[in-house]
Coordinates of C-alpha atoms in Angstrom, one line a residue:
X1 CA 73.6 -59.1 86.2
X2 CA 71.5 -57.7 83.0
X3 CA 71.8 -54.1 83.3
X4 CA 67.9 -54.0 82.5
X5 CA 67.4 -56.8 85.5
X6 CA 69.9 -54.8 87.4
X7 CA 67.7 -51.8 87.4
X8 CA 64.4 -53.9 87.4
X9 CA 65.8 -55.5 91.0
X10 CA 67.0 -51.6 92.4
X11 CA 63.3 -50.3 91.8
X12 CA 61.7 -53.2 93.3
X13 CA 63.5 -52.4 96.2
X14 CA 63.6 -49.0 96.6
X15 CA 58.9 -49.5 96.0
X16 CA 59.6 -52.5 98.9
X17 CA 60.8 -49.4 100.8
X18 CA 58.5 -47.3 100.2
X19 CA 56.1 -49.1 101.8
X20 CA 57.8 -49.1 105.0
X21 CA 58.7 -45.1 105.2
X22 CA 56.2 -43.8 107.4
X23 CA 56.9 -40.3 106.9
X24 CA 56.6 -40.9 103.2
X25 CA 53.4 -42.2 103.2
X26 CA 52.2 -39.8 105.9
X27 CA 53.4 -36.7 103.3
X28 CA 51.5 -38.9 100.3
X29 CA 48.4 -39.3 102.8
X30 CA 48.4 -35.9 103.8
X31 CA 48.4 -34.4 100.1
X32 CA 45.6 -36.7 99.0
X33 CA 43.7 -35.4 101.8
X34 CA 44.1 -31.9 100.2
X35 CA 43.9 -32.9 96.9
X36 CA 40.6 -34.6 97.3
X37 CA 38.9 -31.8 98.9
X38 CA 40.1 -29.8 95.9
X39 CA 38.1 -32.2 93.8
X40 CA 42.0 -33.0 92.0
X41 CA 40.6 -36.0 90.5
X42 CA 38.1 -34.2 88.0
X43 CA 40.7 -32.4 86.1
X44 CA 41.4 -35.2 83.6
X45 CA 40.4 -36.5 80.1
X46 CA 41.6 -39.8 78.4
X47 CA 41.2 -39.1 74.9
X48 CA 38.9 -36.7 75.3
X49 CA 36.1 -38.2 77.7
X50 CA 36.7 -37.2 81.4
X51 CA 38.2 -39.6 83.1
X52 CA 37.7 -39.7 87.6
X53 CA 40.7 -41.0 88.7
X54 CA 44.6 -39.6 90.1
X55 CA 46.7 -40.0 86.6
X56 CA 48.9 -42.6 88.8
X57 CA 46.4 -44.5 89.6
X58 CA 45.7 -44.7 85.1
X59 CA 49.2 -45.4 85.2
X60 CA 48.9 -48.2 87.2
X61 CA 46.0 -49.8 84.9
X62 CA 48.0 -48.9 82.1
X63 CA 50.6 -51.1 83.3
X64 CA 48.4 -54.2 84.5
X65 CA 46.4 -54.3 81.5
X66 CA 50.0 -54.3 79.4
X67 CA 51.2 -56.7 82.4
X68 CA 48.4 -59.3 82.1
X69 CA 47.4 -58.5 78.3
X70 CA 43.0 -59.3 79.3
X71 CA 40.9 -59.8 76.2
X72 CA 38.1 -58.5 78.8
X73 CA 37.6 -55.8 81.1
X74 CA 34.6 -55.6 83.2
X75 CA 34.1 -52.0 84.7
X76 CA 31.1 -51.3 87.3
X77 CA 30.7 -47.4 86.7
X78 CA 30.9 -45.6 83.6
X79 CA 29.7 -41.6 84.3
X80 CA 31.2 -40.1 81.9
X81 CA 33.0 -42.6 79.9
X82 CA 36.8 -41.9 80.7
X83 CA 37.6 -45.2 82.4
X84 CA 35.8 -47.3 79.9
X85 CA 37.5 -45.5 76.9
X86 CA 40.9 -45.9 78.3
X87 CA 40.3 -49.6 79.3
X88 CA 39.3 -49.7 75.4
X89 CA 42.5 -47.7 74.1
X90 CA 44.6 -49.9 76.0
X91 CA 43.0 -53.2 74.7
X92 CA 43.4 -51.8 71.3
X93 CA 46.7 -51.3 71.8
X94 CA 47.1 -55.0 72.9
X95 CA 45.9 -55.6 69.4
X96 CA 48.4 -53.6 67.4
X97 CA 51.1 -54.9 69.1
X98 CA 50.4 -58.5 68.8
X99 CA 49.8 -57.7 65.0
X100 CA 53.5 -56.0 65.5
X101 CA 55.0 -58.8 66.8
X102 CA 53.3 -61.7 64.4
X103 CA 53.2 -59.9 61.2
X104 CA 50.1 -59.8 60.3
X105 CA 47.7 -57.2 59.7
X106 CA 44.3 -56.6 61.3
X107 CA 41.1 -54.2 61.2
X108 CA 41.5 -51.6 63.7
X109 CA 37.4 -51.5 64.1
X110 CA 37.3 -55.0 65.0
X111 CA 38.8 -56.9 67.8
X112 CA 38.0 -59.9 69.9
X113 CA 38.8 -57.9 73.2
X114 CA 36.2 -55.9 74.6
X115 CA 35.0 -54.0 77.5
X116 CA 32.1 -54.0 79.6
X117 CA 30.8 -50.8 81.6
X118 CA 27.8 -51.3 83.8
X119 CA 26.0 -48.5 85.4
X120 CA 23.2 -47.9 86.8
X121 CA 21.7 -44.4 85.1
X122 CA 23.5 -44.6 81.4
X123 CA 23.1 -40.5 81.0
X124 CA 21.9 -39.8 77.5
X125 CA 24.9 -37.4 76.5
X126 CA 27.0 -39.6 78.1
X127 CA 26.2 -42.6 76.3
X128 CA 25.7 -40.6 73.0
X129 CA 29.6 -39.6 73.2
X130 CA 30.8 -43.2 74.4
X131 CA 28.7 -44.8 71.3
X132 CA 29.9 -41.8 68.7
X133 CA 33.9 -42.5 70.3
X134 CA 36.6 -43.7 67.9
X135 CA 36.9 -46.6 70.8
X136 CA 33.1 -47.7 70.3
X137 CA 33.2 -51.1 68.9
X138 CA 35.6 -52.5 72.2
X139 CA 32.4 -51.4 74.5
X140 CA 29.4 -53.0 75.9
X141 CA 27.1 -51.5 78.3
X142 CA 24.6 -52.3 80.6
X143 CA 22.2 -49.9 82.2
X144 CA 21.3 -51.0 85.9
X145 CA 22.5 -52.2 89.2
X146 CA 25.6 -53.5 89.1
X147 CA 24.1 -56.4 91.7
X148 CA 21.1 -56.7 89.8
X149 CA 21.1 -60.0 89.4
X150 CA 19.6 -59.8 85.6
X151 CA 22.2 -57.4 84.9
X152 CA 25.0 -60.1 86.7
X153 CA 23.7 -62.8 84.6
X154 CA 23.5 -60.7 81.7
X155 CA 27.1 -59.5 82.0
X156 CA 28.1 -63.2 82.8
X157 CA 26.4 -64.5 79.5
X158 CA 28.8 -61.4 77.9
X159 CA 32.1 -62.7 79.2
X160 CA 31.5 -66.4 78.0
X161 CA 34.3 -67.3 75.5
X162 CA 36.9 -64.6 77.3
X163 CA 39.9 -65.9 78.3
X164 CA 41.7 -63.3 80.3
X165 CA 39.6 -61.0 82.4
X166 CA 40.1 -58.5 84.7
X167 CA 37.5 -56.3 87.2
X168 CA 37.5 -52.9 87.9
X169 CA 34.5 -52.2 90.6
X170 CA 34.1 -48.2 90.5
X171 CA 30.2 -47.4 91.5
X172 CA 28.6 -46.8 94.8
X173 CA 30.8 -47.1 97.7
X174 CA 28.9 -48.9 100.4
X175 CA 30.6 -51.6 102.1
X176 CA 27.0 -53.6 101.3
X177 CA 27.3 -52.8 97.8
X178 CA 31.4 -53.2 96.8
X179 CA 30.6 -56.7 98.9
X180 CA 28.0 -58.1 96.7
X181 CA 29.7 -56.5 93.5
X182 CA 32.9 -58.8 94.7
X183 CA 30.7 -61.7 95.4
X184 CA 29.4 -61.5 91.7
X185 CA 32.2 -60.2 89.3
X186 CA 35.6 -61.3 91.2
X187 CA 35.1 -64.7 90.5
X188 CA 35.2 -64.0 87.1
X189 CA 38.7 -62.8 87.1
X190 CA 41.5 -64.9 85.7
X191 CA 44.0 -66.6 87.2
X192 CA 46.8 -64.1 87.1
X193 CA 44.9 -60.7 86.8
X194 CA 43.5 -58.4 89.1
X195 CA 40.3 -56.9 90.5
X196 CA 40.8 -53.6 91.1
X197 CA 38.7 -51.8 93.8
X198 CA 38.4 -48.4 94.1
X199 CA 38.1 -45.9 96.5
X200 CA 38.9 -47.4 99.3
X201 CA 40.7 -44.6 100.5
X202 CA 37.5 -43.2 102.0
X203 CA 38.2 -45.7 105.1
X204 CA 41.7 -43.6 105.3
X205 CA 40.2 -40.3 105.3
X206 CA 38.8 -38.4 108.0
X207 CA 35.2 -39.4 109.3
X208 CA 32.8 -37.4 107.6
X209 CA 35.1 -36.2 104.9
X210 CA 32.6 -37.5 102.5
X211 CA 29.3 -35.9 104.2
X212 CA 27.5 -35.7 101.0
X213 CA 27.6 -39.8 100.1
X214 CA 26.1 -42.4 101.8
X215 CA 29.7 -44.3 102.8
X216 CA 32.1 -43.4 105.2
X217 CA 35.2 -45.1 107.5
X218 CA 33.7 -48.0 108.4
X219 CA 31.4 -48.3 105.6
X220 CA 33.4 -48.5 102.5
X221 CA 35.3 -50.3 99.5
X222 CA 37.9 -51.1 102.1
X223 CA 35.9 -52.7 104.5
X224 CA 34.5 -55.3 102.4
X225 CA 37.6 -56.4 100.5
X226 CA 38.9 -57.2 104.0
X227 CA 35.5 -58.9 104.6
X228 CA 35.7 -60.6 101.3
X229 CA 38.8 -62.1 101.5
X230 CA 38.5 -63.3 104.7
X231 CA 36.7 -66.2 102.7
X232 CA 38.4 -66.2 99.3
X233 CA 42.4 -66.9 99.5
X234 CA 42.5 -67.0 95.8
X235 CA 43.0 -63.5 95.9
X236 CA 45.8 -61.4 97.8
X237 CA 46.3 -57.5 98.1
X238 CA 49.2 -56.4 95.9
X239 CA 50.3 -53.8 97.9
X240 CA 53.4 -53.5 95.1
X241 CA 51.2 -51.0 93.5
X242 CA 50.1 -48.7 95.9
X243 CA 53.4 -48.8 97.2
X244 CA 54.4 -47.8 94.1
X245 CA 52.5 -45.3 93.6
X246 CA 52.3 -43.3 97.4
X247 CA 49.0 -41.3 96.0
X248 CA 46.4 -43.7 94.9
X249 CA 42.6 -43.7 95.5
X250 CA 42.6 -47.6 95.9
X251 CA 44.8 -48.6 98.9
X252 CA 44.3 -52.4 99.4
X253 CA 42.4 -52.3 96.4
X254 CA 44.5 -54.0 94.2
X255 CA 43.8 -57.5 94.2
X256 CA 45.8 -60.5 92.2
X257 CA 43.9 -63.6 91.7
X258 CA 46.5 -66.6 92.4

């Protein structure tokens, strides 16, 4: 065997694994706990814009973007930029590396990739930084409810002419809300890619943990991906990732479109 295919095969098994080690994932469970009630998750910056999410769970997006190379990104969420910046980065590195590999050369403030960020209050310092960022020119944004739907048909006239898409659904965490938001934006991923839902851990965490937000267990991201797909087998759970990566804020939240 391919040393490189050799090792490819050994981690695969060893993540297969680790999704069958109860005590492993009870230690990973029981350190999220604590690190989410020490707010871990708000220590971050992706080139320079804070960035709300566990730095395995950017690993992970880091490594479907580069898996399924998207020439769109649709993001419900943008607070203070972070996630939409880094979706941008990485779509700009998509772009270097395909001027790598053909030869060619290319204008690093134009590109035919793009991102969109949808939110529903666009704070004025906020957007001032995103618009002023290096990363500027890959971004879109739309200020309103994500399941608005002017703001779905808006960001559906947006995507027309994209050929690869993924969805990353990141706003408020009501099973109601994540529900519709998968009813409008999942079917426009691609064949092939992912929509990612986030924070779904908050059906996994103790009730009440969240006493300050209107979701809770029962009520959450989680909830209604397991409602949704109860009615869309084009999409499975690919629990290779969170298996992969033990601490992540979106436990059957990672979704492949087939």
């Amino acid at each position: 065997m391919d040393p490189i295919e050799q090792f490819r095969t050994e981690r695969a098994a060893a993540i297969d694994g680790y999704g069958r080690d109860g005590d492993f994932q009870a230690l990973s469970n029981q350190w999220r706990e604590a690190s989410m009630a020490k707010r871990y998750v708000y220590n971050f910056d992706w080139l320079g814009r804070p960035i709300i999410q566990y730095p395995q769970d950017i690993l992970a997006m880091q490594e479907l973007i580069w898996a399924t190379r998207p020439d769109l990104v649709i993001e419900t969420g943008i607070a203070h930029g972070g996630s939409v910046i880094m979706s941008a980065s990485l779509l700009a590195m998509l772009d270097m590396c395909h001027a790598i590999e053909a030869g060619v050369s290319f204008d690093p403030g134009r590109s035919k990739r793009k991102v969109i960020g949808i939110d529903i209050d666009i704070r004025a310092h906020n957007r001032a930084a995103i618009e002023s960022h290096p990363m500027a020119s890959r971004i879109q944004m739309f200020e309103g409810s994500s399941i608005d739907p002017d703001i779905v048909a808006q960001v559906r006239q947006a995507s027309v002419g994209y050929s690869r898409v993924m969805v990353c659904l990141d706003s408020m965490h009501t099973h109601a809300h994540v529900l519709a938001e998968l009813e409008a934006y999942a079917p426009m991923v691609t064949a092939g890619c992912y929509c990612v839902v986030f924070d779904t851990l908050v059906e996994d965490m103790p009730a009440g943990f969240f006493d300050d937000r209107p979701w809770d267990v029962g009520d959450n991201p989680k909830t209604a991906v397991h409602e949704y797909l109860k009615s869309h087998p084009e999409f499975e759970i690919d629990r290779s990732v969170q298996n992969k990566l033990m601490v992540t804020v979106a436990p059957d939240g990672f979704l492949k479109r087939l």
